[in-house]
GROMACS .gro file of N, CA, C and O in nm:
model
  420
    1UNK      N    1   0.084  -0.118   0.000
    1UNK     CA    2   0.000   0.000   0.000
    1UNK      C    3   0.089   0.124   0.000
    1UNK      O    4   0.195   0.125   0.059
    2UNK      N    5   0.042   0.227  -0.068
    2UNK     CA    6   0.116   0.352  -0.079
    2UNK      C    7   0.015   0.467  -0.079
    2UNK      O    8  -0.095   0.452  -0.131
    3UNK      N    9   0.049   0.577  -0.018
    3UNK     CA   10  -0.041   0.693  -0.013
    3UNK      C   11   0.029   0.816  -0.069
    3UNK      O   12   0.150   0.826  -0.065
    4UNK      N   13  -0.051   0.910  -0.119
    4UNK     CA   14   0.001   1.043  -0.148
    4UNK      C   15  -0.108   1.144  -0.117
    4UNK      O   16  -0.225   1.112  -0.112
    5UNK      N   17  -0.066   1.267  -0.092
    5UNK     CA   18  -0.155   1.371  -0.044
    5UNK      C   19  -0.145   1.494  -0.133
    5UNK      O   20  -0.045   1.514  -0.201
    6UNK      N   21  -0.247   1.579  -0.130
    6UNK     CA   22  -0.241   1.708  -0.197
    6UNK      C   23  -0.313   1.811  -0.112
    6UNK      O   24  -0.396   1.778  -0.030
    7UNK      N   25  -0.277   1.937  -0.136
    7UNK     CA   26  -0.342   2.048  -0.068
    7UNK      C   27  -0.355   2.160  -0.168
    7UNK      O   28  -0.258   2.226  -0.202
    8UNK      N   29  -0.477   2.184  -0.215
    8UNK     CA   30  -0.499   2.289  -0.313
    8UNK      C   31  -0.524   2.423  -0.246
    8UNK      O   32  -0.543   2.522  -0.315
    9UNK      N   33  -0.524   2.427  -0.114
    9UNK     CA   34  -0.549   2.552  -0.043
    9UNK      C   35  -0.421   2.623  -0.001
    9UNK      O   36  -0.426   2.732   0.053
   10UNK      N   37  -0.305   2.562  -0.028
   10UNK     CA   38  -0.179   2.628   0.007
   10UNK      C   39  -0.167   2.757  -0.071
   10UNK      O   40  -0.214   2.769  -0.183
   11UNK      N   41  -0.100   2.855  -0.011
   11UNK     CA   42  -0.076   2.982  -0.080
   11UNK      C   43   0.019   2.957  -0.196
   11UNK      O   44   0.129   2.910  -0.179
   12UNK      N   45  -0.028   2.985  -0.315
   12UNK     CA   46   0.053   2.970  -0.435
   12UNK      C   47   0.032   3.092  -0.522
   12UNK      O   48  -0.072   3.159  -0.512
   13UNK      N   49   0.128   3.120  -0.607
   13UNK     CA   50   0.110   3.234  -0.697
   13UNK      C   51  -0.005   3.208  -0.793
   13UNK      O   52  -0.074   3.300  -0.834
   14UNK      N   53  -0.028   3.083  -0.829
   14UNK     CA   54  -0.141   3.046  -0.913
   14UNK      C   55  -0.219   2.938  -0.840
   14UNK      O   56  -0.163   2.837  -0.802
   15UNK      N   57  -0.347   2.959  -0.821
   15UNK     CA   58  -0.432   2.860  -0.754
   15UNK      C   59  -0.440   2.734  -0.840
   15UNK      O   60  -0.473   2.741  -0.957
   16UNK      N   61  -0.411   2.620  -0.782
   16UNK     CA   62  -0.414   2.492  -0.853
   16UNK      C   63  -0.540   2.414  -0.816
   16UNK      O   64  -0.590   2.424  -0.705
   17UNK      N   65  -0.586   2.335  -0.911
   17UNK     CA   66  -0.703   2.250  -0.892
   17UNK      C   67  -0.660   2.107  -0.921
   17UNK      O   68  -0.603   2.078  -1.026
   18UNK      N   69  -0.688   2.016  -0.828
   18UNK     CA   70  -0.659   1.876  -0.848
   18UNK      C   71  -0.779   1.815  -0.919
   18UNK      O   72  -0.892   1.827  -0.872
   19UNK      N   73  -0.757   1.752  -1.035
   19UNK     CA   74  -0.868   1.694  -1.110
   19UNK      C   75  -0.840   1.547  -1.142
   19UNK      O   76  -0.726   1.506  -1.159
   20UNK      N   77  -0.948   1.473  -1.147
   20UNK     CA   78  -0.947   1.334  -1.190
   20UNK      C   79  -1.036   1.327  -1.314
   20UNK      O   80  -1.151   1.370  -1.309
   21UNK      N   81  -0.982   1.277  -1.425
   21UNK     CA   82  -1.057   1.264  -1.549
   21UNK      C   83  -1.075   1.116  -1.578
   21UNK      O   84  -0.977   1.042  -1.588
   22UNK      N   85  -1.201   1.075  -1.588
   22UNK     CA   86  -1.235   0.935  -1.615
   22UNK      C   87  -1.314   0.932  -1.745
   22UNK      O   88  -1.403   1.015  -1.764
   23UNK      N   89  -1.283   0.838  -1.831
   23UNK     CA   90  -1.351   0.835  -1.960
   23UNK      C   91  -1.383   0.694  -2.006
   23UNK      O   92  -1.318   0.597  -1.967
   24UNK      N   93  -1.487   0.685  -2.088
   24UNK     CA   94  -1.528   0.562  -2.154
   24UNK      C   95  -1.554   0.599  -2.299
   24UNK      O   96  -1.656   0.659  -2.331
   25UNK      N   97  -1.458   0.567  -2.385
   25UNK     CA   98  -1.466   0.606  -2.526
   25UNK      C   99  -1.470   0.479  -2.611
   25UNK      O  100  -1.383   0.393  -2.600
   26UNK      N  101  -1.573   0.468  -2.695
   26UNK     CA  102  -1.601   0.347  -2.770
   26UNK      C  103  -1.496   0.319  -2.878
   26UNK      O  104  -1.444   0.208  -2.888
   27UNK      N  105  -1.464   0.417  -2.959
   27UNK     CA  106  -1.372   0.399  -3.072
   27UNK      C  107  -1.227   0.393  -3.025
   27UNK      O  108  -1.181   0.479  -2.949
   28UNK      N  109  -1.153   0.293  -3.073
   28UNK     CA  110  -1.012   0.282  -3.038
   28UNK      C  111  -0.934   0.405  -3.084
   28UNK      O  112  -0.848   0.455  -3.012
   29UNK      N  113  -0.964   0.453  -3.205
   29UNK     CA  114  -0.895   0.570  -3.260
   29UNK      C  115  -0.920   0.693  -3.172
   29UNK      O  116  -0.827   0.764  -3.135
   30UNK      N  117  -1.046   0.720  -3.137
   30UNK     CA  118  -1.078   0.835  -3.052
   30UNK      C  119  -1.019   0.818  -2.912
   30UNK      O  120  -0.969   0.913  -2.853
   31UNK      N  121  -1.024   0.696  -2.860
   31UNK     CA  122  -0.970   0.670  -2.725
   31UNK      C  123  -0.820   0.696  -2.720
   31UNK      O  124  -0.770   0.760  -2.628
   32UNK      N  125  -0.747   0.650  -2.821
   32UNK     CA  126  -0.602   0.674  -2.825
   32UNK      C  127  -0.571   0.823  -2.840
   32UNK      O  128  -0.480   0.875  -2.774
   33UNK      N  129  -0.647   0.890  -2.924
   33UNK     CA  130  -0.629   1.035  -2.942
   33UNK      C  131  -0.658   1.107  -2.811
   33UNK      O  132  -0.585   1.200  -2.772
   34UNK      N  133  -0.763   1.066  -2.742
   34UNK     CA  134  -0.802   1.131  -2.617
   34UNK      C  135  -0.695   1.111  -2.509
   34UNK      O  136  -0.661   1.203  -2.436
   35UNK      N  137  -0.640   0.990  -2.501
   35UNK     CA  138  -0.533   0.962  -2.403
   35UNK      C  139  -0.410   1.049  -2.431
   35UNK      O  140  -0.348   1.101  -2.338
   36UNK      N  141  -0.377   1.069  -2.558
   36UNK     CA  142  -0.265   1.157  -2.593
   36UNK      C  143  -0.294   1.301  -2.554
   36UNK      O  144  -0.207   1.371  -2.504
   37UNK      N  145  -0.418   1.343  -2.575
   37UNK     CA  146  -0.459   1.478  -2.536
   37UNK      C  147  -0.441   1.496  -2.385
   37UNK      O  148  -0.381   1.594  -2.340
   38UNK      N  149  -0.489   1.401  -2.307
   38UNK     CA  150  -0.480   1.413  -2.161
   38UNK      C  151  -0.337   1.403  -2.110
   38UNK      O  152  -0.305   1.463  -2.007
   39UNK      N  153  -0.252   1.331  -2.180
   39UNK     CA  154  -0.112   1.319  -2.134
   39UNK      C  155  -0.041   1.454  -2.136
   39UNK      O  156   0.059   1.471  -2.068
   40UNK      N  157  -0.094   1.551  -2.210
   40UNK     CA  158  -0.039   1.685  -2.210
   40UNK      C  159  -0.078   1.765  -2.086
   40UNK      O  160  -0.025   1.873  -2.063
   41UNK      N  161  -0.170   1.713  -2.008
   41UNK     CA  162  -0.218   1.782  -1.889
   41UNK      C  163  -0.174   1.715  -1.760
   41UNK      O  164  -0.165   1.780  -1.657
   42UNK      N  165  -0.156   1.586  -1.763
   42UNK     CA  166  -0.124   1.516  -1.639
   42UNK      C  167  -0.071   1.377  -1.666
   42UNK      O  168  -0.007   1.353  -1.766
   43UNK      N  169  -0.105   1.285  -1.576
   43UNK     CA  170  -0.048   1.151  -1.581
   43UNK      C  171  -0.158   1.045  -1.578
   43UNK      O  172  -0.252   1.056  -1.500
   44UNK      N  173  -0.142   0.946  -1.663
   44UNK     CA  174  -0.236   0.834  -1.664
   44UNK      C  175  -0.215   0.751  -1.538
   44UNK      O  176  -0.103   0.716  -1.504
   45UNK      N  177  -0.326   0.722  -1.469
   45UNK     CA  178  -0.315   0.641  -1.347
   45UNK      C  179  -0.378   0.503  -1.365
   45UNK      O  180  -0.344   0.411  -1.292
   46UNK      N  181  -0.469   0.491  -1.459
   46UNK     CA  182  -0.525   0.363  -1.499
   46UNK      C  183  -0.559   0.373  -1.646
   46UNK      O  184  -0.543   0.478  -1.707
   47UNK      N  185  -0.611   0.266  -1.705
   47UNK     CA  186  -0.634   0.265  -1.849
   47UNK      C  187  -0.725   0.378  -1.896
   47UNK      O  188  -0.706   0.432  -2.003
   48UNK      N  189  -0.824   0.414  -1.818
   48UNK     CA  190  -0.918   0.519  -1.861
   48UNK      C  191  -0.930   0.630  -1.758
   48UNK      O  192  -1.038   0.686  -1.738
   49UNK      N  193  -0.818   0.662  -1.692
   49UNK     CA  194  -0.824   0.772  -1.596
   49UNK      C  195  -0.689   0.843  -1.586
   49UNK      O  196  -0.583   0.782  -1.595
   50UNK      N  197  -0.699   0.975  -1.571
   50UNK     CA  198  -0.583   1.061  -1.557
   50UNK      C  199  -0.604   1.151  -1.436
   50UNK      O  200  -0.717   1.183  -1.400
   51UNK      N  201  -0.494   1.193  -1.374
   51UNK     CA  202  -0.496   1.291  -1.265
   51UNK      C  203  -0.408   1.408  -1.306
   51UNK      O  204  -0.311   1.391  -1.379
   52UNK      N  205  -0.444   1.527  -1.254
   52UNK     CA  206  -0.361   1.644  -1.281
   52UNK      C  207  -0.381   1.749  -1.172
   52UNK      O  208  -0.486   1.755  -1.110
   53UNK      N  209  -0.280   1.830  -1.154
   53UNK     CA  210  -0.287   1.948  -1.069
   53UNK      C  211  -0.264   2.064  -1.164
   53UNK      O  212  -0.152   2.088  -1.208
   54UNK      N  213  -0.373   2.134  -1.199
   54UNK     CA  214  -0.366   2.237  -1.303
   54UNK      C  215  -0.423   2.369  -1.251
   54UNK      O  216  -0.500   2.371  -1.156
   55UNK      N  217  -0.385   2.478  -1.317
   55UNK     CA  218  -0.447   2.605  -1.281
   55UNK      C  219  -0.580   2.618  -1.355
   55UNK      O  220  -0.612   2.540  -1.444
   56UNK      N  221  -0.658   2.718  -1.317
   56UNK     CA  222  -0.793   2.735  -1.371
   56UNK      C  223  -0.791   2.754  -1.522
   56UNK      O  224  -0.874   2.697  -1.594
   57UNK      N  225  -0.696   2.830  -1.572
   57UNK     CA  226  -0.688   2.858  -1.715
   57UNK      C  227  -0.663   2.730  -1.796
   57UNK      O  228  -0.724   2.707  -1.900
   58UNK      N  229  -0.574   2.645  -1.746
   58UNK     CA  230  -0.543   2.519  -1.815
   58UNK      C  231  -0.663   2.424  -1.810
   58UNK      O  232  -0.693   2.355  -1.907
   59UNK      N  233  -0.734   2.423  -1.698
   59UNK     CA  234  -0.854   2.339  -1.687
   59UNK      C  235  -0.961   2.386  -1.786
   59UNK      O  236  -1.026   2.304  -1.850
   60UNK      N  237  -0.978   2.516  -1.799
   60UNK     CA  238  -1.076   2.569  -1.895
   60UNK      C  239  -1.038   2.530  -2.038
   60UNK      O  240  -1.125   2.497  -2.119
   61UNK      N  241  -0.909   2.530  -2.069
   61UNK     CA  242  -0.863   2.489  -2.202
   61UNK      C  243  -0.898   2.342  -2.225
   61UNK      O  244  -0.949   2.306  -2.332
   62UNK      N  245  -0.873   2.258  -2.126
   62UNK     CA  246  -0.906   2.116  -2.138
   62UNK      C  247  -1.056   2.097  -2.158
   62UNK      O  248  -1.098   2.018  -2.244
   63UNK      N  249  -1.137   2.170  -2.083
   63UNK     CA  250  -1.282   2.157  -2.094
   63UNK      C  251  -1.333   2.199  -2.232
   63UNK      O  252  -1.437   2.150  -2.277
   64UNK      N  253  -1.262   2.286  -2.301
   64UNK     CA  254  -1.300   2.326  -2.437
   64UNK      C  255  -1.255   2.222  -2.540
   64UNK      O  256  -1.318   2.206  -2.645
   65UNK      N  257  -1.145   2.150  -2.511
   65UNK     CA  258  -1.092   2.051  -2.605
   65UNK      C  259  -1.169   1.919  -2.601
   65UNK      O  260  -1.179   1.851  -2.702
   66UNK      N  261  -1.223   1.884  -2.486
   66UNK     CA  262  -1.288   1.754  -2.471
   66UNK      C  263  -1.405   1.734  -2.568
   66UNK      O  264  -1.409   1.631  -2.636
   67UNK      N  265  -1.499   1.828  -2.581
   67UNK     CA  266  -1.610   1.803  -2.673
   67UNK      C  267  -1.568   1.781  -2.818
   67UNK      O  268  -1.636   1.712  -2.893
   68UNK      N  269  -1.454   1.838  -2.856
   68UNK     CA  270  -1.403   1.821  -2.993
   68UNK      C  271  -1.340   1.683  -3.013
   68UNK      O  272  -1.327   1.638  -3.126
   69UNK      N  273  -1.301   1.617  -2.904
   69UNK     CA  274  -1.227   1.490  -2.913
   69UNK      C  275  -1.316   1.367  -2.896
   69UNK      O  276  -1.267   1.256  -2.913
   70UNK      N  277  -1.441   1.386  -2.863
   70UNK     CA  278  -1.529   1.271  -2.837
   70UNK      C  279  -1.654   1.277  -2.924
   70UNK      O  280  -1.685   1.379  -2.984
   71UNK      N  281  -1.726   1.166  -2.927
   71UNK     CA  282  -1.859   1.161  -2.986
   71UNK      C  283  -1.957   1.158  -2.869
   71UNK      O  284  -1.967   1.057  -2.799
   72UNK      N  285  -2.030   1.267  -2.845
   72UNK     CA  286  -2.116   1.274  -2.726
   72UNK      C  287  -2.230   1.174  -2.725
   72UNK      O  288  -2.289   1.149  -2.620
   73UNK      N  289  -2.260   1.114  -2.838
   73UNK     CA  290  -2.366   1.013  -2.843
   73UNK      C  291  -2.316   0.874  -2.806
   73UNK      O  292  -2.395   0.785  -2.777
   74UNK      N  293  -2.185   0.853  -2.808
   74UNK     CA  294  -2.127   0.722  -2.777
   74UNK      C  295  -2.033   0.723  -2.657
   74UNK      O  296  -2.016   0.621  -2.591
   75UNK      N  297  -1.969   0.835  -2.631
   75UNK     CA  298  -1.861   0.842  -2.532
   75UNK      C  299  -1.904   0.915  -2.406
   75UNK      O  300  -2.001   0.991  -2.407
   76UNK      N  301  -1.828   0.892  -2.299
   76UNK     CA  302  -1.856   0.957  -2.171
   76UNK      C  303  -1.724   1.002  -2.108
   76UNK      O  304  -1.627   0.925  -2.105
   77UNK      N  305  -1.721   1.126  -2.062
   77UNK     CA  306  -1.604   1.180  -1.992
   77UNK      C  307  -1.653   1.250  -1.867
   77UNK      O  308  -1.749   1.327  -1.871
   78UNK      N  309  -1.586   1.225  -1.755
   78UNK     CA  310  -1.618   1.292  -1.629
   78UNK      C  311  -1.491   1.357  -1.576
   78UNK      O  312  -1.385   1.297  -1.576
   79UNK      N  313  -1.506   1.482  -1.530
   79UNK     CA  314  -1.396   1.552  -1.464
   79UNK      C  315  -1.439   1.578  -1.320
   79UNK      O  316  -1.541   1.643  -1.296
   80UNK      N  317  -1.363   1.526  -1.227
   80UNK     CA  318  -1.389   1.549  -1.085
   80UNK      C  319  -1.289   1.652  -1.035
   80UNK      O  320  -1.168   1.630  -1.043
   81UNK      N  321  -1.338   1.765  -0.986
   81UNK     CA  322  -1.252   1.868  -0.926
   81UNK      C  323  -1.248   1.841  -0.776
   81UNK      O  324  -1.350   1.834  -0.710
   82UNK      N  325  -1.126   1.829  -0.724
   82UNK     CA  326  -1.110   1.801  -0.582
   82UNK      C  327  -1.031   1.914  -0.518
   82UNK      O  328  -0.919   1.942  -0.560
   83UNK      N  329  -1.093   1.980  -0.423
   83UNK     CA  330  -1.029   2.095  -0.361
   83UNK      C  331  -1.001   2.067  -0.215
   83UNK      O  332  -1.056   1.976  -0.155
   84UNK      N  333  -0.914   2.148  -0.159
   84UNK     CA  334  -0.878   2.133  -0.018
   84UNK      C  335  -0.770   2.029   0.001
   84UNK      O  336  -0.685   2.008  -0.085
   85UNK      N  337  -0.774   1.962   0.114
   85UNK     CA  338  -0.678   1.858   0.145
   85UNK      C  339  -0.732   1.725   0.095
   85UNK      O  340  -0.851   1.700   0.102
   86UNK      N  341  -0.645   1.639   0.046
   86UNK     CA  342  -0.690   1.510  -0.003
   86UNK      C  343  -0.584   1.404   0.015
   86UNK      O  344  -0.466   1.433   0.036
   87UNK      N  345  -0.628   1.282   0.007
   87UNK     CA  346  -0.538   1.168   0.019
   87UNK      C  347  -0.583   1.061  -0.078
   87UNK      O  348  -0.702   1.038  -0.096
   88UNK      N  349  -0.487   0.996  -0.143
   88UNK     CA  350  -0.515   0.883  -0.229
   88UNK      C  351  -0.443   0.763  -0.169
   88UNK      O  352  -0.325   0.771  -0.137
   89UNK      N  353  -0.514   0.654  -0.153
   89UNK     CA  354  -0.457   0.530  -0.101
   89UNK      C  355  -0.446   0.433  -0.218
   89UNK      O  356  -0.545   0.404  -0.284
   90UNK      N  357  -0.327   0.385  -0.245
   90UNK     CA  358  -0.301   0.299  -0.360
   90UNK      C  359  -0.278   0.155  -0.316
   90UNK      O  360  -0.208   0.130  -0.218
   91UNK      N  361  -0.336   0.061  -0.388
   91UNK     CA  362  -0.316  -0.081  -0.365
   91UNK      C  363  -0.274  -0.146  -0.497
   91UNK      O  364  -0.314  -0.101  -0.604
   92UNK      N  365  -0.197  -0.250  -0.492
   92UNK     CA  366  -0.160  -0.324  -0.613
   92UNK      C  367  -0.052  -0.255  -0.694
   92UNK      O  368   0.029  -0.179  -0.642
   93UNK      N  369  -0.053  -0.281  -0.823
   93UNK     CA  370   0.048  -0.228  -0.914
   93UNK      C  371   0.023  -0.080  -0.940
   93UNK      O  372  -0.076  -0.044  -1.001
   94UNK      N  373   0.112   0.004  -0.894
   94UNK     CA  374   0.100   0.148  -0.912
   94UNK      C  375   0.235   0.205  -0.947
   94UNK      O  376   0.338   0.155  -0.903
   95UNK      N  377   0.232   0.313  -1.026
   95UNK     CA  378   0.357   0.382  -1.058
   95UNK      C  379   0.408   0.452  -0.934
   95UNK      O  380   0.331   0.498  -0.851
   96UNK      N  381   0.540   0.460  -0.923
   96UNK     CA  382   0.599   0.541  -0.817
   96UNK      C  383   0.571   0.686  -0.846
   96UNK      O  384   0.589   0.733  -0.958
   97UNK      N  385   0.521   0.757  -0.748
   97UNK     CA  386   0.486   0.898  -0.766
   97UNK      C  387   0.598   0.985  -0.715
   97UNK      O  388   0.647   0.967  -0.604
   98UNK      N  389   0.638   1.078  -0.799
   98UNK     CA  390   0.741   1.174  -0.761
   98UNK      C  391   0.673   1.294  -0.697
   98UNK      O  392   0.564   1.333  -0.738
   99UNK      N  393   0.736   1.355  -0.601
   99UNK     CA  394   0.681   1.473  -0.537
   99UNK      C  395   0.713   1.594  -0.623
   99UNK      O  396   0.814   1.657  -0.607
  100UNK      N  397   0.623   1.621  -0.719
  100UNK     CA  398   0.641   1.732  -0.811
  100UNK      C  399   0.523   1.825  -0.799
  100UNK      O  400   0.424   1.793  -0.738
  101UNK      N  401   0.533   1.940  -0.863
  101UNK     CA  402   0.422   2.034  -0.862
  101UNK      C  403   0.301   1.975  -0.932
  101UNK      O  404   0.189   1.988  -0.887
  102UNK      N  405   0.322   1.908  -1.046
  102UNK     CA  406   0.213   1.841  -1.115
  102UNK      C  407   0.198   1.704  -1.052
  102UNK      O  408   0.289   1.623  -1.060
  103UNK      N  409   0.088   1.678  -0.989
  103UNK     CA  410   0.068   1.551  -0.921
  103UNK      C  411   0.042   1.442  -1.022
  103UNK      O  412   0.111   1.343  -1.026
  104UNK      N  413  -0.066   1.455  -1.103
  104UNK     CA  414  -0.098   1.355  -1.205
  104UNK      C  415  -0.227   1.392  -1.277
  104UNK      O  416  -0.314   1.451  -1.218
  105UNK      N  417  -0.247   1.355  -1.401
  105UNK     CA  418  -0.376   1.366  -1.475
  105UNK      C  419  -0.390   1.250  -1.565
  105UNK      O  420  -0.304   1.199  -1.622
   0.00000   0.00000   0.00000
């Protein structure tokens, strides 16, 4: 078992938002394209989920790109914004997490 923590309330020059993006995309081509898109924002944590610590402007950019990358009649994308203090408890096969400014997306 391994844990990591975040605090989005710390005083920073730019307010950061911790987000979890989960998706279910039917087409292999769209799914691969979408994963590449998300890798520019954060880190893949499972096959269909990414985590990131981003500022508001970058999150707004992502929210504008998502509708262009999916078919809304077949695909589903959820963005969970997590604010304040948080903890993630990891079990099983997990990547080693480095203590960086960008946590994961």
